[in-house]
Amino acid sequence: MESYLNENFGDVKAKNSSEEALQRWRKLCWVVKNPKRRFRFTANLSKRFEARAIRRSNQEKFRLAVLVSQAALQFIHGLSSDYTPPEEVTAAGFQICADELGSIVEGHDFKKLKIHGGVQSIAGKLSTSITNGISTADDALNRRKEIYGINKFTETKVPGFWIFVWEALHDMTLMILAVCAFVSLLVGIIMEGWPKGAHDGLGIVASILLVVFVTATSDYRQSLQFKDLDTEKKKITVQVTRDGQRQKISIYDLVPGDFVHLAIGDQVPADGLFISGFSLLINESSLTGESEPVHVNAENPFLLSGTKVQDGSCKMLVTTVGMRTQWGKLMATLSEGGDDETPLQVKLNGVATIIGKLGLFFAAVTFSVLVQGLFSLKLREGSHWSWSGDEALKILEFFAVAVTIVVVAVPEGLPLAVTLSLAFAMKKMMHDKALVRHLAACETMGSATTICSDKTGTLTTNHMTLVKACICGKIKEVSSTEETSCFCSEIPNFAVRILLQSIFNNTGGEIVRNIDDKIEILGTPTEAALLEFGLLLGGDFQAEQEASKIVKVEPFNSAKKQMGVVLEIPGVGFRAHSKGASEIVLAACDKFIDSNGDVVALDEASINHLKDTIDNFASEALRTLCLAYMELGSEFSAESPLPSKGYTCIAIVGIKDPVRPGVKESVAICKSAGISVRMVTGDNINTAKAIAKECGILTDEGIAIEGPVFREKSEEELQKLIPNIQVMARSSPMDKHILVKHLRTGLEEVVAVTGDGTNDAPALHEADIGLAMGIAGTEVAKESADVIIMDDNFSTIPTVAKWGRSIYVNIQKFVQFQLTVNIVALIVNFSSACLTGNAPLTAVQLLWVNMIMDTLGALALATEPPNDDLMKRSPVGRKGNFISNVMWRNIMGQSLYQFVIIWFLQTRGKAFFHLDGEDSDLILNTLIFNSFVFCQVFNEINSREMEKINVFKGILRNHVFVAVITCTVIFQIIIIQFLGAFANTYPLTMQQWIASILLGFLGMPIAAALKMIPVE
């Protein structure tokens, strides 16, 4: 079976599956009772085609708009605006309406922008202060929302409960049974009168309604869980200036007139106009499909919602929000596209198809045998030309049994159990600080064999403090105000001044006053540590920024490992500042500031002293940075690149970032679970090794390598080297990508990768499971990831792996349980029909069995919470069989036992229980039905563990399981004792009840004995 599944249903991968593969498996699933339900949680391919068409349309529209606007620019001179804002807009205190704003930005309309007086004038028309932003007084904000709308997109509403009831009624087999029930009612009432003649028909109707309502309730709860998770995924915050204060708000609270601060990796949250910024590159591929980034500046100021900041930073004026933007319209379509189906869902659809085909065959043969038996009897009696109503009812009953065999045989619940388990796990994982973006990531994480983890913020706390500095050749600890003041007094004034200028100008952070009028440092933890050090030195952020003009900025990125800025200083000229990885920036220096404050050439002794300082800082697990500057004279063009050599070293600083508590234990858990942990970091190799040893990642047999060395290796060398690499330092995003690709393709590992930066996106996309950081991660990284680690903590990753394994094992348990019921129900009804001429289990009874094994079975087994034992076994990896030999052993053993029991009752039951009289057949069939149900109840308990004998461990902690078993037993008692007229049962005596339960219970020692049989 496994080879058939892999061949026909194995094309669908955990991520990046082709649409041909997604369409192919759907075509193979032709035995489907209820397409509406079966394919509810799969991708809507038609909506995806629609979204692609919108992207193509956007691409053409924006390209045409730019060409038309540029051609129109030459005719603008002398034109005046004939635009008059609507009365309601002016009454609200604004001078431009939403439609006019939308046409300017979406249409890239330079002409209209010029006519309206440019960006500054539009800000004025939106009643926005260029320095303070908008006013947040309630009435002012409400007026803006009324005139311009809110920044929310139209979303697909969760269908109501009755919609799920309606969909559950679309089950073809249930519809056929409903017709049978109606005919049965008519014929029964005509033949036997009311109410006796209605019992069989009403029994089927009641069973159908019970199945429908239980199914609908389960599906409705799942949809609510997915809605909650979807809402959590869309939580994005941005930094804005309001009332003169810098603050973080949700993108859904943005209004036109807001000033938004964007940095590398951010998503543009609304349509808007560029106010100021440096080196801004925007990736518009999400909106237009165009991969080439767009330069945005004062000459091309248009920013579109949903696009990403690929490089640089800027301040943006929001002009258009929500459904007025093209992104809003695209999102409304994309939200209906759905998630890709997961490999397990597809495989189980394959299993359901195989068993469904067998079920159809057995149902057809069973019906044929039963009808042939009746016809043979009529022939022997010579009454084959005259048929009574009872005999017509008998044929109808045979047909109902055949249809019910199909109901039981087509395990519609198999693929849906995956969805149920995933929904349950995703909800629980959110409480464990892991937000799953793609369903497939849950099950894939259970197969992970390797984790490639970042260092900063994942293994460490990301709470950085500058603790050591080497300035003017002097090394001092500077973690407190007293130490810093003492150090400052020993350093020449010129060195202090140039250091403060570098810290406060060459930065991606800011020092602002927050809503409570307290000083707040914004920016990455590294920037915050440096800015805090600048304040301890007695520096003034605002004064330093106002003393010079920033001419050019080259933001930090992980490829260059440095950032730079060019300042224009009155009376001095242009000065460049550089900051970044110590050895890289130091290599660009040929001078340094000595203890007297003089700029002197770097000789060999000085270079060795500085290199030793870097190594000493790094060996203490400190993150090292080098700050340098260079005089550029009186001429510099903003288009010119920053110099690559000739700098003067100002200082080398060591920043402490402690290892997170519990990381060492988490790494040990991963290793005991057969998951290798590798550290991939941009830091100095000595820092990386020190942290890796502290975490338990780097062992004596392991290799620590630097990115530049790794890059130069040949394919053959990499194949030998990669299995032993435990630390990669000074790595570029491309190094990370190459490592992940080799692990996946060359070594066939299932790889999980963590990332937080924009440049990590390729590795996150390439990996089997991309794990983005929720706090430090950029929106670009999060969008490329499958799971977001909300607390940025490595200890959350083993929890995700544990949940992944739990899902995989839970689905295996459910499949084992359901296949056992399928096989026994099929064989019992088929063999009985062939050998005795009647079926022991009626339509109503089979519907109840179907509900036990389908919806209730999935609830009980697919929602089993994970236990620590899961992390003591080896991962399944890429080649593991889903239906394992262990499962086949358990399925075949239990099926054989149950078949023997049912067959014994059918052939020897009357003698064994001393049954005689006119009700003996009914009592025997009731005993068979009751024993069969209790076999399933105890087999459900057996299925909690596939290999261990103790199946009761932790059973009371799974409240869902206990509730399902209890409800099944209670309802079984009601069916037998009180609903005999409808369910074709007869009330049993206490001895018969004990015997039925005992026959079911005997399955437990049988299961324990089976588990002792070794299998490969």
Short mmCIF file of N, CA and C in Angstrom, two decimals, residues 461-597:
data_model
loop_
_atom_site.label_atom_id
_atom_site.label_comp_id
_atom_site.label_asym_id
_atom_site.label_seq_id
_atom_site.Cartn_x
_atom_site.Cartn_y
_atom_site.Cartn_z
N THR A 461 19.70 35.71 24.93
CA THR A 461 18.50 36.45 25.38
C THR A 461 18.13 37.64 24.50
N ASN A 462 19.10 38.16 23.71
CA ASN A 462 18.91 39.36 22.89
C ASN A 462 18.74 40.61 23.74
N HIS A 463 19.14 40.53 25.02
CA HIS A 463 19.18 41.71 25.88
C HIS A 463 20.66 42.09 26.01
N MET A 464 21.08 43.03 25.16
CA MET A 464 22.52 43.28 25.04
C MET A 464 22.97 44.48 25.87
N THR A 465 24.17 44.31 26.41
CA THR A 465 24.79 45.37 27.19
C THR A 465 26.25 45.48 26.77
N LEU A 466 26.69 46.71 26.51
CA LEU A 466 28.09 46.93 26.16
C LEU A 466 28.90 46.89 27.46
N VAL A 467 29.79 45.91 27.59
CA VAL A 467 30.49 45.70 28.87
C VAL A 467 31.99 45.98 28.80
N LYS A 468 32.58 45.96 27.58
CA LYS A 468 34.01 46.23 27.45
C LYS A 468 34.27 47.08 26.23
N ALA A 469 35.27 47.92 26.30
CA ALA A 469 35.63 48.76 25.15
C ALA A 469 37.14 48.95 25.11
N CYS A 470 37.65 49.02 23.89
CA CYS A 470 39.07 49.34 23.66
C CYS A 470 39.11 50.64 22.85
N ILE A 471 39.47 51.74 23.52
CA ILE A 471 39.52 53.05 22.87
C ILE A 471 40.90 53.65 23.14
N CYS A 472 41.52 54.17 22.09
CA CYS A 472 42.87 54.77 22.21
C CYS A 472 43.86 53.77 22.82
N GLY A 473 43.68 52.49 22.52
CA GLY A 473 44.59 51.46 22.99
C GLY A 473 44.32 51.00 24.41
N LYS A 474 43.35 51.61 25.10
CA LYS A 474 43.05 51.24 26.49
C LYS A 474 41.81 50.36 26.54
N ILE A 475 41.90 49.29 27.35
CA ILE A 475 40.77 48.36 27.49
C ILE A 475 40.19 48.52 28.89
N LYS A 476 38.87 48.72 28.93
CA LYS A 476 38.21 48.91 30.24
C LYS A 476 36.84 48.25 30.23
N GLU A 477 36.40 47.86 31.46
CA GLU A 477 35.01 47.41 31.61
C GLU A 477 34.14 48.65 31.76
N VAL A 478 33.00 48.66 31.04
CA VAL A 478 32.17 49.88 31.02
C VAL A 478 30.70 49.57 31.24
N SER A 479 30.42 48.59 32.09
CA SER A 479 29.03 48.16 32.25
C SER A 479 28.22 49.04 33.20
N SER A 480 28.89 49.94 33.96
CA SER A 480 28.16 50.81 34.88
C SER A 480 28.48 52.27 34.59
N THR A 481 27.67 53.17 35.13
CA THR A 481 27.85 54.61 34.92
C THR A 481 29.19 55.08 35.48
N GLU A 482 29.57 54.57 36.69
CA GLU A 482 30.83 54.99 37.33
C GLU A 482 32.02 54.56 36.47
N GLU A 483 32.00 53.28 36.00
CA GLU A 483 33.11 52.78 35.18
C GLU A 483 33.24 53.58 33.89
N THR A 484 32.10 53.91 33.29
CA THR A 484 32.10 54.64 32.01
C THR A 484 32.62 56.07 32.22
N SER A 485 32.17 56.73 33.31
CA SER A 485 32.62 58.11 33.60
C SER A 485 34.13 58.13 33.85
N CYS A 486 34.60 57.14 34.58
CA CYS A 486 36.04 57.03 34.88
C CYS A 486 36.84 56.83 33.60
N PHE A 487 36.32 55.94 32.72
CA PHE A 487 36.99 55.66 31.44
C PHE A 487 37.00 56.92 30.57
N CYS A 488 35.87 57.62 30.57
CA CYS A 488 35.71 58.82 29.72
C CYS A 488 36.74 59.88 30.09
N SER A 489 37.02 60.01 31.40
CA SER A 489 37.98 61.03 31.85
C SER A 489 39.42 60.69 31.43
N GLU A 490 39.68 59.42 31.12
CA GLU A 490 41.02 58.99 30.72
C GLU A 490 41.25 59.10 29.20
N ILE A 491 40.17 59.34 28.45
CA ILE A 491 40.27 59.37 26.99
C ILE A 491 40.33 60.82 26.51
N PRO A 492 41.17 61.12 25.53
CA PRO A 492 41.24 62.49 24.98
C PRO A 492 39.88 62.93 24.45
N ASN A 493 39.60 64.24 24.58
CA ASN A 493 38.31 64.80 24.17
C ASN A 493 37.98 64.52 22.71
N PHE A 494 39.00 64.61 21.85
CA PHE A 494 38.76 64.39 20.42
C PHE A 494 38.21 62.98 20.18
N ALA A 495 38.77 61.98 20.88
CA ALA A 495 38.33 60.59 20.72
C ALA A 495 36.89 60.41 21.21
N VAL A 496 36.57 61.09 22.34
CA VAL A 496 35.20 61.01 22.87
C VAL A 496 34.22 61.63 21.88
N ARG A 497 34.59 62.83 21.33
CA ARG A 497 33.70 63.54 20.41
C ARG A 497 33.45 62.71 19.14
N ILE A 498 34.51 62.14 18.57
CA ILE A 498 34.38 61.37 17.32
C ILE A 498 33.62 60.07 17.58
N LEU A 499 33.80 59.47 18.79
CA LEU A 499 33.08 58.24 19.17
C LEU A 499 31.58 58.52 19.28
N LEU A 500 31.23 59.63 19.96
CA LEU A 500 29.81 59.99 20.11
C LEU A 500 29.17 60.30 18.77
N GLN A 501 29.93 60.97 17.91
CA GLN A 501 29.42 61.29 16.57
C GLN A 501 29.12 60.00 15.81
N SER A 502 30.02 59.03 15.94
CA SER A 502 29.83 57.74 15.27
C SER A 502 28.63 56.99 15.84
N ILE A 503 28.53 56.94 17.17
CA ILE A 503 27.44 56.18 17.82
C ILE A 503 26.08 56.76 17.47
N PHE A 504 25.94 58.10 17.53
CA PHE A 504 24.63 58.74 17.39
C PHE A 504 24.21 59.01 15.95
N ASN A 505 25.15 58.97 15.01
CA ASN A 505 24.78 59.22 13.61
C ASN A 505 24.79 57.95 12.76
N ASN A 506 25.76 57.07 13.02
CA ASN A 506 25.83 55.83 12.24
C ASN A 506 25.04 54.75 12.98
N THR A 507 23.73 54.91 12.96
CA THR A 507 22.87 54.01 13.74
C THR A 507 21.54 53.78 13.02
N GLY A 508 20.99 52.62 13.26
CA GLY A 508 19.65 52.33 12.75
C GLY A 508 18.61 52.52 13.83
N GLY A 509 19.08 52.96 15.02
CA GLY A 509 18.17 53.17 16.15
C GLY A 509 17.88 54.64 16.37
N GLU A 510 17.08 54.91 17.38
CA GLU A 510 16.73 56.29 17.73
C GLU A 510 16.52 56.39 19.23
N ILE A 511 16.73 57.60 19.76
CA ILE A 511 16.38 57.87 21.16
C ILE A 511 15.25 58.87 21.13
N VAL A 512 14.08 58.47 21.64
CA VAL A 512 12.89 59.32 21.55
C VAL A 512 12.23 59.43 22.92
N ARG A 513 11.26 60.32 22.99
CA ARG A 513 10.42 60.41 24.19
C ARG A 513 9.12 59.70 23.89
N ASN A 514 8.74 58.76 24.76
CA ASN A 514 7.52 57.98 24.50
C ASN A 514 6.29 58.70 25.03
N ILE A 515 5.16 58.01 25.01
CA ILE A 515 3.88 58.61 25.43
C ILE A 515 3.94 59.10 26.87
N ASP A 516 4.72 58.39 27.72
CA ASP A 516 4.85 58.79 29.14
C ASP A 516 5.93 59.84 29.36
N ASP A 517 6.47 60.39 28.26
CA ASP A 517 7.51 61.42 28.29
C ASP A 517 8.81 60.91 28.92
N LYS A 518 9.04 59.61 28.77
CA LYS A 518 10.30 59.02 29.24
C LYS A 518 11.18 58.73 28.04
N ILE A 519 12.52 58.75 28.28
CA ILE A 519 13.46 58.45 27.19
C ILE A 519 13.36 56.97 26.85
N GLU A 520 13.22 56.69 25.55
CA GLU A 520 13.12 55.30 25.09
C GLU A 520 14.09 55.11 23.93
N ILE A 521 14.83 54.00 23.97
CA ILE A 521 15.77 53.69 22.90
C ILE A 521 15.10 52.70 21.96
N LEU A 522 14.97 53.09 20.68
CA LEU A 522 14.36 52.23 19.67
C LEU A 522 15.45 51.66 18.77
N GLY A 523 15.21 50.46 18.27
CA GLY A 523 16.20 49.84 17.37
C GLY A 523 16.52 48.43 17.80
N THR A 524 17.44 47.79 17.09
CA THR A 524 17.84 46.42 17.43
C THR A 524 18.56 46.42 18.77
N PRO A 525 18.63 45.27 19.45
CA PRO A 525 19.34 45.20 20.73
C PRO A 525 20.80 45.67 20.63
N THR A 526 21.46 45.37 19.50
CA THR A 526 22.86 45.82 19.33
C THR A 526 22.92 47.34 19.28
N GLU A 527 22.03 47.96 18.49
CA GLU A 527 21.98 49.43 18.39
C GLU A 527 21.63 50.04 19.74
N ALA A 528 20.70 49.41 20.44
CA ALA A 528 20.28 49.94 21.75
C ALA A 528 21.45 49.93 22.74
N ALA A 529 22.27 48.85 22.71
CA ALA A 529 23.42 48.76 23.62
C ALA A 529 24.42 49.88 23.33
N LEU A 530 24.66 50.15 22.04
CA LEU A 530 25.60 51.22 21.66
C LEU A 530 25.06 52.60 22.04
N LEU A 531 23.77 52.83 21.77
CA LEU A 531 23.18 54.13 22.09
C LEU A 531 23.17 54.37 23.60
N GLU A 532 22.92 53.31 24.36
CA GLU A 532 22.95 53.42 25.82
C GLU A 532 24.37 53.77 26.30
N PHE A 533 25.37 53.18 25.66
CA PHE A 533 26.77 53.49 25.98
C PHE A 533 27.06 54.96 25.66
N GLY A 534 26.52 55.45 24.54
CA GLY A 534 26.69 56.86 24.17
C GLY A 534 26.09 57.79 25.22
N LEU A 535 24.94 57.41 25.76
CA LEU A 535 24.31 58.23 26.81
C LEU A 535 25.15 58.21 28.09
N LEU A 536 25.70 57.02 28.41
CA LEU A 536 26.56 56.91 29.60
C LEU A 536 27.83 57.77 29.47
N LEU A 537 28.28 57.95 28.21
CA LEU A 537 29.46 58.80 27.97
C LEU A 537 29.11 60.29 28.07
N GLY A 538 27.84 60.59 28.29
CA GLY A 538 27.41 61.99 28.43
C GLY A 538 26.96 62.62 27.12
N GLY A 539 26.70 61.80 26.10
CA GLY A 539 26.31 62.32 24.79
C GLY A 539 24.86 62.75 24.74
N ASP A 540 24.54 63.61 23.74
CA ASP A 540 23.18 64.09 23.50
C ASP A 540 22.79 63.70 22.08
N PHE A 541 21.85 62.79 21.96
CA PHE A 541 21.47 62.23 20.65
C PHE A 541 20.99 63.32 19.69
N GLN A 542 20.03 64.13 20.16
CA GLN A 542 19.46 65.18 19.29
C GLN A 542 20.52 66.18 18.87
N ALA A 543 21.36 66.61 19.82
CA ALA A 543 22.40 67.62 19.54
C ALA A 543 23.39 67.08 18.51
N GLU A 544 23.78 65.81 18.64
CA GLU A 544 24.73 65.22 17.70
C GLU A 544 24.13 65.14 16.30
N GLN A 545 22.85 64.79 16.23
CA GLN A 545 22.21 64.67 14.91
C GLN A 545 22.02 66.03 14.25
N GLU A 546 21.76 67.05 15.07
CA GLU A 546 21.55 68.40 14.52
C GLU A 546 22.85 69.08 14.14
N ALA A 547 23.98 68.61 14.69
CA ALA A 547 25.28 69.26 14.44
C ALA A 547 25.81 68.95 13.04
N SER A 548 25.22 67.97 12.36
CA SER A 548 25.69 67.61 11.02
C SER A 548 24.50 67.16 10.17
N LYS A 549 24.73 67.09 8.88
CA LYS A 549 23.68 66.67 7.97
C LYS A 549 24.06 65.32 7.36
N ILE A 550 23.11 64.37 7.41
CA ILE A 550 23.37 63.05 6.83
C ILE A 550 23.18 63.14 5.31
N VAL A 551 24.23 62.78 4.58
CA VAL A 551 24.21 62.86 3.12
C VAL A 551 23.91 61.51 2.49
N LYS A 552 24.42 60.46 3.08
CA LYS A 552 24.23 59.11 2.51
C LYS A 552 24.22 58.08 3.64
N VAL A 553 23.37 57.09 3.48
CA VAL A 553 23.31 55.99 4.46
C VAL A 553 23.38 54.66 3.72
N GLU A 554 24.24 53.78 4.19
CA GLU A 554 24.24 52.39 3.71
C GLU A 554 23.84 51.51 4.89
N PRO A 555 22.58 51.06 4.93
CA PRO A 555 22.10 50.30 6.10
C PRO A 555 22.86 49.00 6.26
N PHE A 556 22.81 48.46 7.49
CA PHE A 556 23.46 47.18 7.77
C PHE A 556 22.70 46.06 7.06
N ASN A 557 23.44 45.15 6.46
CA ASN A 557 22.82 43.89 6.06
C ASN A 557 23.81 42.76 6.30
N SER A 558 23.28 41.55 6.41
CA SER A 558 24.12 40.43 6.84
C SER A 558 25.10 39.95 5.79
N ALA A 559 24.98 40.47 4.56
CA ALA A 559 25.97 40.09 3.54
C ALA A 559 27.25 40.92 3.72
N LYS A 560 27.08 42.26 3.91
CA LYS A 560 28.25 43.15 4.06
C LYS A 560 28.82 43.08 5.47
N LYS A 561 27.96 42.77 6.45
CA LYS A 561 28.34 42.72 7.87
C LYS A 561 28.82 44.08 8.39
N GLN A 562 28.38 45.16 7.75
CA GLN A 562 28.73 46.50 8.24
C GLN A 562 27.71 47.50 7.71
N MET A 563 27.72 48.68 8.32
CA MET A 563 26.88 49.77 7.86
C MET A 563 27.70 51.05 7.85
N GLY A 564 27.27 52.02 7.07
CA GLY A 564 28.04 53.26 6.97
C GLY A 564 27.16 54.46 6.74
N VAL A 565 27.72 55.65 7.03
CA VAL A 565 27.01 56.91 6.85
C VAL A 565 28.02 57.99 6.47
N VAL A 566 27.58 58.93 5.66
CA VAL A 566 28.42 60.09 5.32
C VAL A 566 27.75 61.34 5.88
N LEU A 567 28.51 62.11 6.66
CA LEU A 567 28.00 63.34 7.27
C LEU A 567 28.64 64.55 6.61
N GLU A 568 27.83 65.61 6.50
CA GLU A 568 28.37 66.89 6.08
C GLU A 568 28.43 67.78 7.33
N ILE A 569 29.68 68.11 7.77
CA ILE A 569 29.86 68.85 9.03
C ILE A 569 30.30 70.28 8.70
N PRO A 570 29.55 71.27 9.17
CA PRO A 570 29.91 72.68 8.90
C PRO A 570 31.35 72.98 9.33
N GLY A 571 32.12 73.57 8.43
CA GLY A 571 33.50 73.96 8.74
C GLY A 571 34.50 72.83 8.66
N VAL A 572 34.03 71.61 8.44
CA VAL A 572 34.94 70.45 8.38
C VAL A 572 34.89 69.80 7.00
N GLY A 573 33.67 69.65 6.45
CA GLY A 573 33.49 68.97 5.18
C GLY A 573 32.76 67.65 5.38
N PHE A 574 33.07 66.68 4.55
CA PHE A 574 32.38 65.39 4.61
C PHE A 574 33.21 64.37 5.40
N ARG A 575 32.48 63.58 6.21
CA ARG A 575 33.15 62.55 7.02
C ARG A 575 32.32 61.27 6.94
N ALA A 576 32.99 60.15 6.67
CA ALA A 576 32.32 58.84 6.61
C ALA A 576 32.54 58.10 7.92
N HIS A 577 31.49 57.42 8.40
CA HIS A 577 31.59 56.56 9.58
C HIS A 577 31.20 55.14 9.18
N SER A 578 31.95 54.17 9.68
CA SER A 578 31.66 52.75 9.39
C SER A 578 31.59 51.98 10.70
N LYS A 579 30.72 50.98 10.73
CA LYS A 579 30.55 50.16 11.94
C LYS A 579 30.13 48.77 11.51
N GLY A 580 30.70 47.75 12.17
CA GLY A 580 30.30 46.39 11.82
C GLY A 580 31.21 45.34 12.42
N ALA A 581 31.24 44.17 11.76
CA ALA A 581 32.04 43.05 12.24
C ALA A 581 33.49 43.50 12.41
N SER A 582 34.06 43.24 13.58
CA SER A 582 35.36 43.81 13.97
C SER A 582 36.46 43.56 12.95
N GLU A 583 36.63 42.29 12.55
CA GLU A 583 37.76 41.99 11.65
C GLU A 583 37.56 42.60 10.26
N ILE A 584 36.28 42.75 9.84
CA ILE A 584 36.00 43.32 8.51
C ILE A 584 36.28 44.82 8.50
N VAL A 585 35.77 45.54 9.52
CA VAL A 585 35.99 46.99 9.60
C VAL A 585 37.46 47.30 9.89
N LEU A 586 38.08 46.52 10.77
CA LEU A 586 39.49 46.75 11.10
C LEU A 586 40.38 46.55 9.87
N ALA A 587 40.01 45.60 9.01
CA ALA A 587 40.78 45.36 7.78
C ALA A 587 40.73 46.56 6.84
N ALA A 588 39.69 47.42 6.99
CA ALA A 588 39.56 48.61 6.14
C ALA A 588 40.29 49.82 6.75
N CYS A 589 40.88 49.65 7.96
CA CYS A 589 41.55 50.76 8.65
C CYS A 589 43.07 50.74 8.39
N ASP A 590 43.63 51.91 8.27
CA ASP A 590 45.10 51.99 8.21
C ASP A 590 45.64 52.96 9.25
N LYS A 591 44.75 53.51 10.08
CA LYS A 591 45.14 54.45 11.15
C LYS A 591 44.30 54.15 12.39
N PHE A 592 44.71 54.67 13.53
CA PHE A 592 43.90 54.60 14.75
C PHE A 592 44.22 55.82 15.62
N ILE A 593 43.36 56.04 16.63
CA ILE A 593 43.57 57.17 17.54
C ILE A 593 44.36 56.65 18.73
N ASP A 594 45.52 57.27 18.98
CA ASP A 594 46.37 56.78 20.08
C ASP A 594 45.95 57.40 21.41
N SER A 595 46.70 57.11 22.46
CA SER A 595 46.34 57.53 23.82
C SER A 595 46.40 59.05 24.01
N ASN A 596 47.08 59.74 23.08
CA ASN A 596 47.15 61.21 23.16
C ASN A 596 46.06 61.88 22.34
N GLY A 597 45.25 61.08 21.67
CA GLY A 597 44.20 61.66 20.83
C GLY A 597 44.68 61.99 19.43
#
